[in-house]
Amino acid sequence: MAFRKAVKGTLIGGGAIATAFGLSQFFEYRNNQARLAYVEAQGELKVPFKDALPTREEQLSTLRNTEVFDVLVVGGGATGSGCALDAVTRNLKTALVERSDFSSGTSSRSTKLIHGGVRYLQKAIMKLDYEQYMMVKEALHERANLLNIAPHLSAPLPIMLPVYKWWQLPYYWAGIKMYDLVAGSQCLKSSYVLSKSKALELFPMLKKDKLVGAIVYYDGQHNDARMNLAIALTAARHGAAIANYTEVVHLLKKPDPKTGQEKVCGAHCRDIITGQEFDVRARCVINATGPFTDSLRKMDNQKTANICQPSAGVHIVIPGYYSPDNMGLLDPATSDGRVIFFLPWEKMTVAGTTDTPTEVTAHPIPVEDDINFILSEVRNYLSPDVEVRRGDVLAAWSGIRPLVTDPNSKDTQSICRNHIVNISDSGLITIAGGKWTTYRSMAEETLDAAIKAHNLSAGPSRTVGLMLDGGKDWTPTLYIRLVQDYGLENEVAQHLAATYGGRAFEVAKMAKVTGKRWPIVGKRLVSEFPYIESEVQYAVKEYACTAIDVIARRTRLGFLNVQAADEALPRIVEIMGNELQWTEQKKKEELEAAKKYLHLEMGYKARSEQLSKTTEISLTAPEIARYKKRFYKFDKESKGFITTVDVQQVLEKLSIQIDENALHEILNEVDLNKNGQVELDEFLQLMSAVQRGQISDSRLAILMKTVEEGLDLRGPVSVDRSGGGV
């Protein structure tokens, strides 16, 4: 019976493949014609390209003093930045304002994939849904374009789909082959089938039991926050006036001379950094605010109905040894019907995502249930030899996906599977929904609608093939020149080339001499990651205004390892303070704000709750006795608790030097009731959680164990985090 279903599914899939292939060729022809039109239009691009970025102050001055812009974009995510780039390259006078930082919302919290959507194609075939098919087709075209215009920030990634039932092999093979065919000439690499032994050779962590084989297909992967920033910076270099930390207080309106109806003609804005308020006038205002779409729509018309139905997607980051360096994993059917990706990213492993209805907030928080759900699904696919521990979660974040209903549809409760472009009675253009991969085509469609609705004088879109910031001068071997010309570490040079592309030399020139034989320049912010101090200086030139901007979006340290980010913060704040002339009070505020961000939005809070919920001490009597003995090596007076003073006294005898602030942070991780001391029960709870794998590599646990093992006989060894879970 199962075999007949498989054969039937394969035959249906084969017919669908033939149909899709014919459609693919037709649309491929149309795309080629569009590309020829683009080449012709490229010669008409009149906007000068600025090699030096204007400062944020200069950008704000332009916003304040320009009499009227053609287009004002509200929102600095991928879609908003894409709209600004599309507009300015059509020779329209363009402005963009963002309430927080560029890519501070959903655009920096994605699965890091540039993809067409395998599951959408499956639905398109099963339901004979032409709209879904075209959505996949468009996304695959945009995938190819994005990989082409930002080669330093993106690359093809093989993704393995493990198969545990024989009948699934032809079924999944037909679906994946169709994915290749729909991509047509823009297929990254052809998919292929692997035997069980070959699959385990490429992905040795995979569960062997009942494994039949695997199918490998290709999608794209990128550094989402840096990609978003590259789009915004490219718009700025082409002449767009862009400003982060600039919020819209209210929309400006004036009566239409013909109809007398109120029309949107700009926005009253406030610079959040200085508090200064000013008007930005524009012939057209575009609402590209993602999850906050309805907020701006209600500024336009308080009675308008909400169209955004936000959904939270949680991701976790675990150590890189959980996955191969260059092979992802797709779980096509989780226990509750979702899809989970398990991907190598920045030498770590990212897993996600969940899909849970949520409230709109600027500060989404990952919850413990979602983290444990992802870990549980990961365990289902990994070998029993690999212990998937809660304590190995190095960071966790939640992003809000702005699903939308179409206000023009008769069924306003039905979720739109694609994006929507809506024009209000007052002329406000709203672009909402969609996905990261299709940001460019969404922007093009939005500008086409804006030009038509507001009678703007502009040509066709010119963003297909338009290289993004840093992409033009990048080559795969650029990092070698950085090593040879500046004396950077190989890993650091590779990171700079993959982050800044051709502009990596500007960062290298700013790098300080290390005083060591090697590397000659490039002081790391933390030892485990290739981020260097000059990147903080360069981040300020890229409009970074806060320490959070640096740890979350200019670098990705906060997304990769919360404890490492926390460790780097004091130096980051010091460097930014020198660049931006911060007072000591301002530095203190920035440090506190960044620590709060890591605690709430990057998973530290979930980690703290995990430990505090460990009310039962599940240790045997001999284990309790052993850990008590370890504890009392520090609590010499048998007070029942230890403080930083107790720890320092022991360390001084062993000639170990630890910064007082760092020591305070180490104890604070375990101090559940926040009374400045670690009590015996808290220590036993910690060791119980470590035993169960809920927490891994606690700095206090490592420190106390090292002392007990006779550190004085082995010489001074610095105490450091060996992974540091959240």
XYZ file of C-alpha atoms in Angstrom:
726
model
C 0.000 0.000 0.000
C 2.779 2.410 0.967
C 4.642 1.493 -2.221
C 1.549 2.231 -4.370
C 1.185 5.615 -2.674
C 4.839 6.348 -3.348
C 4.497 5.398 -7.034
C 1.296 7.418 -7.357
C 2.927 10.410 -5.646
C 5.953 10.105 -7.929
C 3.794 10.004 -11.065
C 1.814 13.026 -9.929
C 5.054 14.739 -9.020
C 6.503 13.856 -12.432
C 3.509 15.415 -14.215
C 3.776 18.478 -12.036
C 7.498 18.685 -12.806
C 6.827 18.625 -16.551
C 4.200 21.351 -16.182
C 6.460 23.439 -13.972
C 9.354 23.013 -16.366
C 7.282 24.392 -19.238
C 6.139 27.325 -17.123
C 9.703 27.843 -15.941
C 11.003 28.215 -19.471
C 8.306 30.753 -20.307
C 9.026 32.875 -17.256
C 12.761 32.451 -17.784
C 12.279 34.047 -21.214
C 10.382 36.932 -19.627
C 13.078 37.404 -16.994
C 15.755 37.497 -19.698
C 13.804 40.218 -21.484
C 13.579 42.142 -18.213
C 17.336 41.821 -17.711
C 17.959 43.203 -21.221
C 15.693 46.141 -20.379
C 17.680 46.621 -17.176
C 21.001 46.760 -19.065
C 19.550 49.472 -21.293
C 18.180 51.382 -18.306
C 21.459 51.106 -16.390
C 23.038 53.602 -18.754
C 20.469 56.189 -17.650
C 21.456 56.018 -13.971
C 22.291 59.627 -13.167
C 22.688 59.466 -9.395
C 26.354 59.935 -8.368
C 27.922 57.195 -6.249
C 29.589 58.506 -3.076
C 32.668 56.628 -1.951
C 32.644 58.391 1.434
C 29.470 58.029 3.487
C 27.907 61.246 4.784
C 27.909 61.371 8.591
C 24.662 60.891 10.486
C 24.641 64.620 11.297
C 24.964 65.452 7.603
C 22.124 63.070 6.784
C 19.881 64.697 9.404
C 20.761 68.119 8.043
C 19.673 66.993 4.571
C 16.397 65.671 5.994
C 15.720 68.962 7.790
C 16.728 71.332 5.007
C 15.441 69.670 1.834
C 12.310 71.500 0.704
C 10.538 68.368 -0.514
C 11.562 64.778 -1.256
C 9.941 62.651 -3.915
C 9.784 59.647 -1.572
C 9.971 59.270 2.212
C 10.343 55.661 3.398
C 9.443 54.885 7.004
C 11.247 51.756 8.214
C 14.870 50.666 7.883
C 14.455 46.907 7.637
C 15.200 44.911 4.494
C 12.033 46.033 2.698
C 12.295 49.693 3.699
C 15.976 49.882 2.782
C 15.166 48.106 -0.484
C 12.479 50.717 -1.236
C 14.958 53.538 -0.588
C 17.543 51.940 -2.892
C 14.981 51.316 -5.627
C 13.704 54.895 -5.406
C 17.075 56.657 -5.389
C 18.369 54.621 -8.341
C 15.314 55.719 -10.307
C 16.633 59.272 -9.819
C 13.977 60.104 -7.231
C 14.922 62.372 -4.330
C 14.731 59.856 -1.476
C 14.633 59.924 2.339
C 14.425 57.102 4.877
C 13.860 57.253 8.644
C 14.078 54.349 11.104
C 12.901 54.556 14.730
C 15.638 52.229 15.988
C 18.681 50.923 14.092
C 18.766 49.536 10.573
C 17.742 45.855 10.735
C 16.975 46.086 14.456
C 13.719 44.165 14.050
C 12.740 41.062 12.119
C 15.358 41.513 9.392
C 18.228 40.621 11.768
C 16.397 37.701 13.422
C 15.761 35.398 10.462
C 16.882 31.816 9.786
C 19.737 33.342 7.699
C 18.497 31.603 4.538
C 17.977 33.072 1.065
C 15.459 30.591 -0.275
C 12.464 30.020 -2.485
C 10.620 27.922 0.067
C 10.542 24.152 -0.450
C 7.425 23.790 1.716
C 5.553 26.454 -0.296
C 6.295 24.508 -3.466
C 4.957 21.344 -1.834
C 1.703 23.162 -0.997
C 1.526 24.593 -4.518
C 1.704 21.081 -6.010
C -0.634 19.386 -3.559
C -3.300 22.090 -3.850
C -2.596 23.032 -7.494
C -2.097 26.581 -6.225
C -0.688 28.778 -9.001
C -0.197 31.773 -6.671
C 2.060 29.750 -4.362
C 3.964 28.421 -7.368
C 4.616 31.945 -8.622
C 5.686 33.031 -5.137
C 8.341 30.293 -5.135
C 9.357 31.145 -8.698
C 9.817 34.816 -7.807
C 11.766 33.963 -4.647
C 14.145 31.692 -6.564
C 14.818 34.476 -9.078
C 15.502 36.888 -6.209
C 17.709 34.290 -4.508
C 19.978 34.215 -7.559
C 20.085 38.002 -7.760
C 20.943 38.438 -4.076
C 23.772 35.902 -4.247
C 25.095 37.823 -7.254
C 24.929 41.385 -5.866
C 26.380 40.577 -2.414
C 28.822 37.689 -2.924
C 30.780 38.592 0.225
C 27.721 38.296 2.480
C 26.057 35.266 0.909
C 26.855 31.843 -0.516
C 25.113 28.621 -1.614
C 24.569 26.130 1.213
C 23.878 22.389 0.760
C 20.993 21.244 2.957
C 20.420 17.562 3.734
C 16.962 16.053 4.041
C 17.408 12.699 5.836
C 14.975 9.928 4.832
C 13.891 7.216 7.287
C 11.235 5.413 5.198
C 11.801 3.872 1.765
C 8.602 5.233 0.246
C 9.621 8.799 1.159
C 12.713 8.651 -1.034
C 10.947 8.978 -4.444
C 8.394 11.385 -2.942
C 10.984 13.816 -1.579
C 13.220 13.334 -4.628
C 10.395 14.404 -6.964
C 9.674 17.484 -4.836
C 13.306 18.580 -4.577
C 13.925 17.988 -8.301
C 10.944 20.174 -9.060
C 12.486 22.862 -6.849
C 15.573 22.705 -9.104
C 13.459 22.851 -12.261
C 11.394 25.820 -11.108
C 14.674 27.679 -10.545
C 15.587 26.924 -14.169
C 18.920 28.387 -15.241
C 19.175 30.021 -11.798
C 19.440 26.679 -9.989
C 22.459 27.015 -7.675
C 23.559 23.380 -7.930
C 21.635 20.251 -8.833
C 20.195 18.220 -5.955
C 21.290 14.615 -5.475
C 20.518 11.437 -3.534
C 22.900 9.926 -0.983
C 23.155 6.396 0.323
C 23.020 5.823 4.075
C 26.805 5.441 4.370
C 27.516 8.566 2.310
C 24.970 10.596 4.286
C 26.658 9.592 7.549
C 30.063 10.397 6.086
C 28.946 13.963 5.287
C 26.816 14.401 8.436
C 28.327 12.048 11.060
C 26.115 13.438 13.859
C 22.999 12.092 12.117
C 20.900 9.371 13.762
C 21.809 6.053 12.079
C 18.880 3.922 13.214
C 16.400 3.254 10.345
C 18.153 5.798 8.095
C 17.485 4.877 4.453
C 19.439 7.630 2.725
C 19.264 11.371 2.198
C 18.617 14.040 -0.425
C 20.807 17.126 -0.644
C 19.610 20.344 -2.256
C 21.001 23.885 -2.359
C 19.703 27.210 -1.081
C 21.471 30.424 -0.171
C 22.681 31.621 3.225
C 23.595 35.135 4.331
C 24.456 37.414 7.216
C 21.018 39.017 7.422
C 21.765 42.112 9.526
C 24.887 42.977 7.517
C 22.951 42.401 4.276
C 20.246 44.814 5.428
C 22.888 47.362 6.363
C 24.588 46.929 2.976
C 21.292 47.757 1.224
C 20.822 50.892 3.341
C 24.438 52.028 2.878
C 24.205 51.471 -0.885
C 21.132 53.717 -0.935
C 23.060 56.346 1.036
C 26.043 56.186 -1.318
C 23.649 56.739 -4.242
C 22.326 59.888 -2.568
C 19.442 58.831 -0.299
C 19.178 60.729 2.994
C 18.874 57.974 5.602
C 18.790 58.280 9.388
C 18.422 55.681 12.121
C 17.073 56.540 15.581
C 14.677 58.971 13.924
C 11.021 58.300 14.666
C 7.839 59.532 13.029
C 5.801 61.467 15.592
C 2.868 62.063 13.245
C 2.145 62.284 9.527
C 1.839 65.616 7.741
C -1.227 66.223 5.592
C -2.568 68.893 3.275
C -5.775 69.170 1.226
C -5.714 68.045 -2.388
C -6.271 71.193 -4.518
C -8.615 69.267 -6.856
C -10.722 67.221 -4.441
C -10.123 68.946 -1.115
C -9.365 65.534 0.464
C -6.554 65.373 3.011
C -3.404 63.814 1.525
C -0.234 62.631 3.288
C 2.648 64.978 2.394
C 5.423 63.965 4.804
C 6.114 63.305 8.472
C 7.000 65.184 11.626
C 10.086 63.394 12.974
C 12.178 63.349 16.137
C 15.872 62.539 16.437
C 15.831 60.135 19.388
C 19.504 60.804 20.156
C 19.174 64.595 20.591
C 15.404 65.034 20.964
C 15.324 67.563 18.110
C 12.097 67.580 16.068
C 11.624 68.579 12.428
C 9.413 68.083 9.385
C 10.327 65.942 6.390
C 8.102 66.806 3.432
C 7.607 64.356 0.580
C 5.319 63.813 -2.385
C 4.919 60.175 -1.358
C 5.257 58.376 1.986
C 5.910 54.611 2.076
C 5.064 52.583 5.170
C 7.598 49.720 5.402
C 7.541 49.181 9.158
C 7.093 45.393 9.272
C 5.279 44.298 12.459
C 4.483 47.960 13.195
C 2.579 48.394 9.921
C -0.717 49.088 11.681
C 0.778 51.767 13.948
C 1.635 53.973 10.983
C -1.632 53.120 9.214
C -3.515 54.343 12.293
C -1.503 57.583 12.271
C -2.996 58.052 8.828
C -6.516 56.959 9.785
C -7.393 55.984 13.343
C -10.407 53.970 12.148
C -8.492 51.737 9.749
C -8.597 48.016 10.543
C -5.499 46.095 11.590
C -3.956 43.926 8.873
C -0.883 42.579 10.674
C -1.120 39.227 12.449
C 2.285 38.844 14.101
C 3.904 35.462 14.601
C 6.983 34.829 16.761
C 9.814 32.676 15.468
C 12.462 31.573 17.975
C 15.967 30.446 17.003
C 18.779 29.086 19.140
C 22.547 29.001 18.620
C 24.547 26.005 19.821
C 28.242 25.136 19.369
C 29.575 24.456 15.888
C 30.393 20.824 16.668
C 26.682 19.984 16.413
C 26.783 20.251 12.610
C 29.325 19.900 9.787
C 31.019 23.119 8.647
C 29.238 23.205 5.302
C 26.073 21.122 5.467
C 22.662 22.071 6.853
C 19.782 19.829 7.841
C 16.040 20.144 7.170
C 13.414 18.455 9.325
C 10.380 18.626 6.980
C 7.815 17.400 9.487
C 8.322 18.069 13.185
C 6.151 16.565 15.901
C 3.650 19.421 15.508
C 3.885 19.797 11.723
C 6.382 22.652 11.563
C 9.659 22.792 9.632
C 12.958 23.033 11.514
C 16.271 24.053 9.943
C 19.582 23.074 11.535
C 22.334 25.099 9.876
C 26.018 26.005 10.243
C 26.369 29.778 10.569
C 29.407 31.887 11.507
C 31.145 28.707 12.766
C 28.239 28.003 15.124
C 25.011 26.070 14.574
C 21.650 27.852 14.353
C 18.403 25.913 14.782
C 14.825 27.103 14.281
C 12.222 28.259 13.860
C 8.977 28.150 15.816
C 5.738 29.797 14.679
C 3.612 31.143 17.526
C 1.022 33.960 17.543
C 2.330 36.909 19.548
C 1.813 40.557 20.391
C 3.719 43.243 18.505
C 6.686 44.477 20.504
C 9.999 46.139 19.763
C 11.705 43.784 22.221
C 10.589 40.164 21.642
C 11.869 37.671 24.203
C 12.627 33.977 23.521
C 10.661 31.738 25.888
C 11.853 28.524 27.475
C 9.115 26.359 25.940
C 10.179 27.299 22.403
C 13.861 26.728 23.192
C 13.109 23.269 24.569
C 10.859 22.451 21.585
C 13.733 23.145 19.181
C 16.173 21.122 21.294
C 13.707 18.231 21.386
C 13.364 18.229 17.583
C 17.141 18.393 17.164
C 17.521 15.326 19.420
C 15.181 13.372 17.133
C 17.618 13.678 14.220
C 20.986 13.426 15.958
C 22.798 10.288 17.035
C 22.213 9.155 20.650
C 25.982 9.526 21.055
C 25.512 13.300 20.774
C 24.053 14.608 24.023
C 21.956 17.678 23.173
C 22.132 19.750 26.347
C 20.054 22.767 27.323
C 23.217 24.311 28.684
C 24.813 24.302 25.230
C 22.464 27.046 24.041
C 24.841 29.982 23.576
C 22.194 32.476 22.471
C 18.489 32.522 21.665
C 16.329 35.133 20.005
C 12.785 35.725 18.854
C 11.790 37.534 15.663
C 8.302 38.733 14.783
C 7.122 37.726 11.334
C 4.545 40.272 10.083
C 1.913 38.052 8.496
C -0.819 40.159 6.911
C -4.394 40.003 5.705
C -5.248 41.755 2.458
C -7.512 44.773 3.174
C -8.704 44.645 -0.453
C -9.821 41.010 -0.177
C -13.431 40.029 0.498
C -12.159 37.610 3.165
C -10.235 40.010 5.407
C -9.533 37.260 7.969
C -7.542 35.131 5.533
C -3.750 35.355 5.868
C -2.090 36.566 2.683
C 0.555 34.050 1.626
C 2.615 36.703 -0.120
C 3.095 40.440 0.426
C 0.524 43.178 -0.143
C 0.852 46.748 -1.432
C -1.967 48.994 -0.247
C -2.721 52.657 -1.020
C -4.908 54.484 1.507
C -7.415 57.199 0.625
C -4.866 59.799 1.749
C -2.136 58.317 -0.467
C -0.081 56.461 2.159
C 1.622 53.489 0.460
C 1.914 50.395 2.662
C 4.101 47.404 1.823
C 3.654 44.514 4.266
C 4.227 40.777 4.528
C 6.502 38.863 2.190
C 9.865 37.362 3.045
C 13.510 38.426 3.320
C 14.516 36.869 -0.001
C 12.003 38.885 -2.031
C 12.750 42.304 -0.499
C 13.971 43.685 -3.868
C 10.964 42.653 -5.955
C 8.665 43.880 -3.170
C 10.422 47.248 -3.263
C 10.142 47.395 -7.036
C 6.405 46.679 -6.913
C 5.949 49.272 -4.158
C 7.752 51.998 -6.108
C 5.830 51.133 -9.264
C 2.588 51.647 -7.312
C 3.891 54.862 -5.686
C 4.986 56.362 -9.022
C 1.613 55.617 -10.572
C -0.459 56.839 -7.600
C 1.501 60.076 -7.099
C 2.438 60.845 -10.712
C 6.157 60.810 -9.993
C 8.584 61.182 -12.867
C 10.769 58.081 -12.845
C 11.945 55.245 -15.047
C 11.915 51.481 -14.438
C 13.602 49.767 -11.495
C 17.376 49.405 -11.841
C 18.169 47.193 -8.840
C 18.487 43.827 -10.606
C 22.228 43.219 -10.739
C 23.060 46.412 -8.813
C 25.999 45.519 -6.560
C 25.573 46.178 -2.856
C 28.088 47.965 -0.655
C 31.365 46.012 -0.531
C 30.379 43.512 -3.207
C 31.967 45.110 -6.255
C 35.629 44.700 -5.270
C 35.272 41.415 -3.373
C 37.026 38.249 -4.543
C 37.273 34.843 -2.825
C 40.991 35.444 -2.247
C 40.707 39.019 -0.958
C 41.489 37.873 2.596
C 44.986 36.786 1.509
C 45.843 40.372 0.604
C 44.631 41.475 4.037
C 46.973 38.974 5.695
C 49.911 39.901 3.483
C 49.447 43.685 3.434
C 48.444 44.306 7.059
C 49.611 41.316 9.108
C 46.148 40.231 10.228
C 45.392 36.740 11.521
C 44.059 34.456 8.814
C 40.715 33.956 10.617
C 40.306 37.697 11.195
C 41.138 38.469 7.556
C 38.574 35.937 6.330
C 35.963 37.444 8.628
C 36.655 41.016 7.467
C 36.494 40.005 3.804
C 33.216 38.130 4.361
C 31.683 41.033 6.292
C 32.852 44.189 4.531
C 33.851 42.857 1.103
C 36.013 45.344 -0.766
C 35.741 47.777 2.148
C 37.605 45.417 4.482
C 40.789 47.382 3.741
C 39.248 50.460 5.377
C 38.709 48.455 8.579
C 42.215 46.959 8.396
C 43.786 50.430 8.061
C 42.155 51.452 11.348
C 43.419 48.373 13.232
C 45.840 48.994 16.084
C 49.249 47.338 16.423
C 49.087 44.366 18.803
C 52.672 44.591 20.083
C 53.099 40.869 19.349
C 55.198 39.110 16.758
C 51.952 37.883 15.161
C 49.424 39.130 14.358
C 50.927 42.537 13.703
C 47.596 44.390 13.848
C 44.062 43.556 14.911
C 43.271 43.275 18.618
C 40.350 40.920 19.185
C 37.378 41.986 21.290
C 37.161 38.437 22.692
C 39.545 35.560 22.105
C 37.060 33.071 20.589
C 35.714 35.298 17.820
C 37.467 37.147 14.970
C 35.897 40.545 15.729
C 38.547 43.231 16.242
C 38.538 46.627 17.939
C 38.776 48.660 14.734
C 35.383 47.265 13.695
C 33.845 49.263 16.541
C 35.419 52.455 15.198
C 34.237 51.601 11.694
C 30.743 50.806 13.015
C 30.365 54.441 14.074
C 31.031 55.455 10.459
C 28.258 53.000 9.498
C 25.805 54.918 11.742
C 26.118 52.759 14.872
C 24.828 54.911 17.740
C 24.679 52.454 20.646
C 26.653 49.525 22.005
C 23.693 47.292 21.085
C 24.122 48.298 17.425
C 27.669 46.928 17.550
C 27.100 43.620 19.373
C 23.883 42.804 17.495
C 24.167 44.168 13.949
C 27.592 45.606 13.005
C 29.103 42.467 14.513
C 26.930 39.422 15.343
C 28.522 38.672 18.702
C 25.273 38.972 20.672
C 23.571 36.480 18.351
C 26.445 33.995 18.545
C 27.415 33.898 22.213
C 25.792 36.026 24.888
C 28.565 35.580 27.446
C 31.233 36.550 24.902
C 29.223 39.654 23.996
C 28.862 40.517 27.657
C 32.620 40.159 28.115
C 33.346 42.430 25.127
C 30.913 45.175 26.166
C 33.187 47.273 28.424
C 35.810 47.628 25.670
C 33.154 48.321 23.022
C 31.628 51.065 25.169
C 35.076 52.549 25.806
C 35.914 52.720 22.082
C 32.493 54.114 21.134
C 32.739 56.643 23.940
C 35.995 57.958 22.492
C 34.515 58.148 18.976
C 31.236 59.799 20.007
C 32.526 61.863 22.969
C 30.328 60.132 25.526
C 30.394 61.251 29.160
C 31.109 58.712 31.903
C 27.397 58.726 32.733
C 26.519 58.000 29.102
C 29.008 55.114 29.012
C 27.414 53.653 32.130
C 23.934 53.949 30.589
C 25.079 52.277 27.365
C 26.660 49.400 29.270
C 23.499 48.850 31.320
C 21.235 49.049 28.243
C 23.355 46.524 26.340
C 23.430 44.114 29.286
C 19.642 44.405 29.565
C 19.345 43.646 25.833
C 21.463 40.496 26.206
C 19.512 39.468 29.296
C 16.048 39.871 27.790
C 16.335 39.507 24.018
C 19.328 37.206 23.515
C 18.509 34.438 25.959
C 20.231 35.311 29.238
C 16.829 35.633 30.950
C 15.803 32.155 29.837
C 19.067 30.801 31.213
C 18.526 32.502 34.579
C 14.993 31.128 34.791
C 16.308 27.682 33.929
C 18.618 27.723 36.922
C 16.076 29.284 39.295
C 13.535 26.596 38.389
C 15.996 23.906 39.502
C 14.460 23.752 42.963
C 15.242 20.068 43.430
C 18.859 19.111 43.972
C 19.073 15.763 42.195
C 22.472 14.726 43.513
C 23.455 11.569 45.324
C 24.746 11.748 48.888
C 28.400 11.180 47.797
C 28.041 13.921 45.154
C 26.619 16.372 47.691
C 29.483 15.583 50.059
C 32.039 16.137 47.273
C 30.524 19.469 46.240
C 30.231 20.649 49.838
C 33.931 19.926 50.286
C 34.641 22.014 47.170
C 32.414 24.855 48.444
C 34.100 24.975 51.862
C 37.524 25.417 50.269
C 36.240 28.956 49.612
C 33.940 29.333 52.639
C 36.731 28.974 55.214
C 34.568 30.345 58.053
C 31.644 27.989 57.290
C 29.262 30.931 56.880
C 27.110 29.000 54.409
C 27.823 31.431 51.588
C 30.741 32.869 49.620
C 31.388 36.363 48.268
C 33.881 37.841 45.826
C 36.195 38.526 48.791
C 36.255 34.823 49.699
C 37.064 33.828 46.145
C 39.775 36.493 45.768
C 41.525 35.358 48.949
C 41.807 31.796 47.617
C 42.932 32.956 44.181
C 45.617 35.226 45.631
C 47.180 32.209 47.359
C 47.310 30.495 43.971
C 48.698 33.578 42.162
C 45.614 33.768 39.927
C 44.604 37.239 38.775
C 40.975 37.916 37.859
C 39.488 41.365 37.353
C 37.191 42.299 40.251
C 34.296 43.212 37.932
C 34.678 39.931 36.046
C 34.674 38.019 39.330
C 31.520 39.831 40.420
C 29.824 38.811 37.135
C 30.915 35.166 37.599
C 29.255 34.991 41.011
C 26.239 37.003 39.852
C 25.414 34.276 37.293
C 24.713 31.882 40.180
C 23.397 34.362 42.764
C 19.701 33.612 42.227
C 18.301 35.873 44.938
C 20.716 38.683 43.968
C 21.938 39.350 47.506
C 25.622 39.622 46.540
C 26.593 36.168 47.763
C 26.380 32.549 46.582
C 24.833 30.318 49.219
C 25.538 26.604 49.554
C 22.067 25.662 48.273
C 22.587 27.870 45.196
C 25.921 26.196 44.513
C 24.395 22.712 44.861
C 21.560 23.745 42.531
C 24.183 24.903 40.025
C 26.100 21.627 40.165
C 22.855 19.644 39.862
C 21.917 21.640 36.745
C 25.409 21.077 35.311
C 25.077 17.331 35.943
C 21.755 17.223 34.068
C 23.090 19.238 31.136
C 20.745 22.179 31.742
C 23.786 24.417 32.148
C 27.175 23.817 30.601
C 30.545 25.367 31.355
C 29.528 27.621 34.226
C 32.476 29.872 34.962
C 32.033 29.497 38.726
C 31.829 25.701 38.463
C 34.999 25.627 36.347
C 36.815 27.976 38.725
C 35.996 26.002 41.846
C 36.788 22.668 40.229
C 40.155 23.980 39.029
C 41.083 25.047 42.549
C 40.053 21.697 43.987
C 42.185 19.794 41.489
C 45.306 21.452 42.823
C 45.888 24.453 40.597
C 48.747 25.524 42.868
C 50.759 22.470 41.765
C 50.237 23.125 38.016
C 50.986 26.846 37.975
C 48.672 29.789 37.278
C 45.992 29.141 34.680
C 43.600 31.918 33.695
C 39.958 31.071 34.259
C 37.819 31.540 31.190
C 34.579 30.416 29.670
C 34.877 27.296 27.488
C 31.574 27.840 25.704
C 29.272 29.491 28.151
C 25.646 28.523 27.748
C 22.561 30.652 28.172
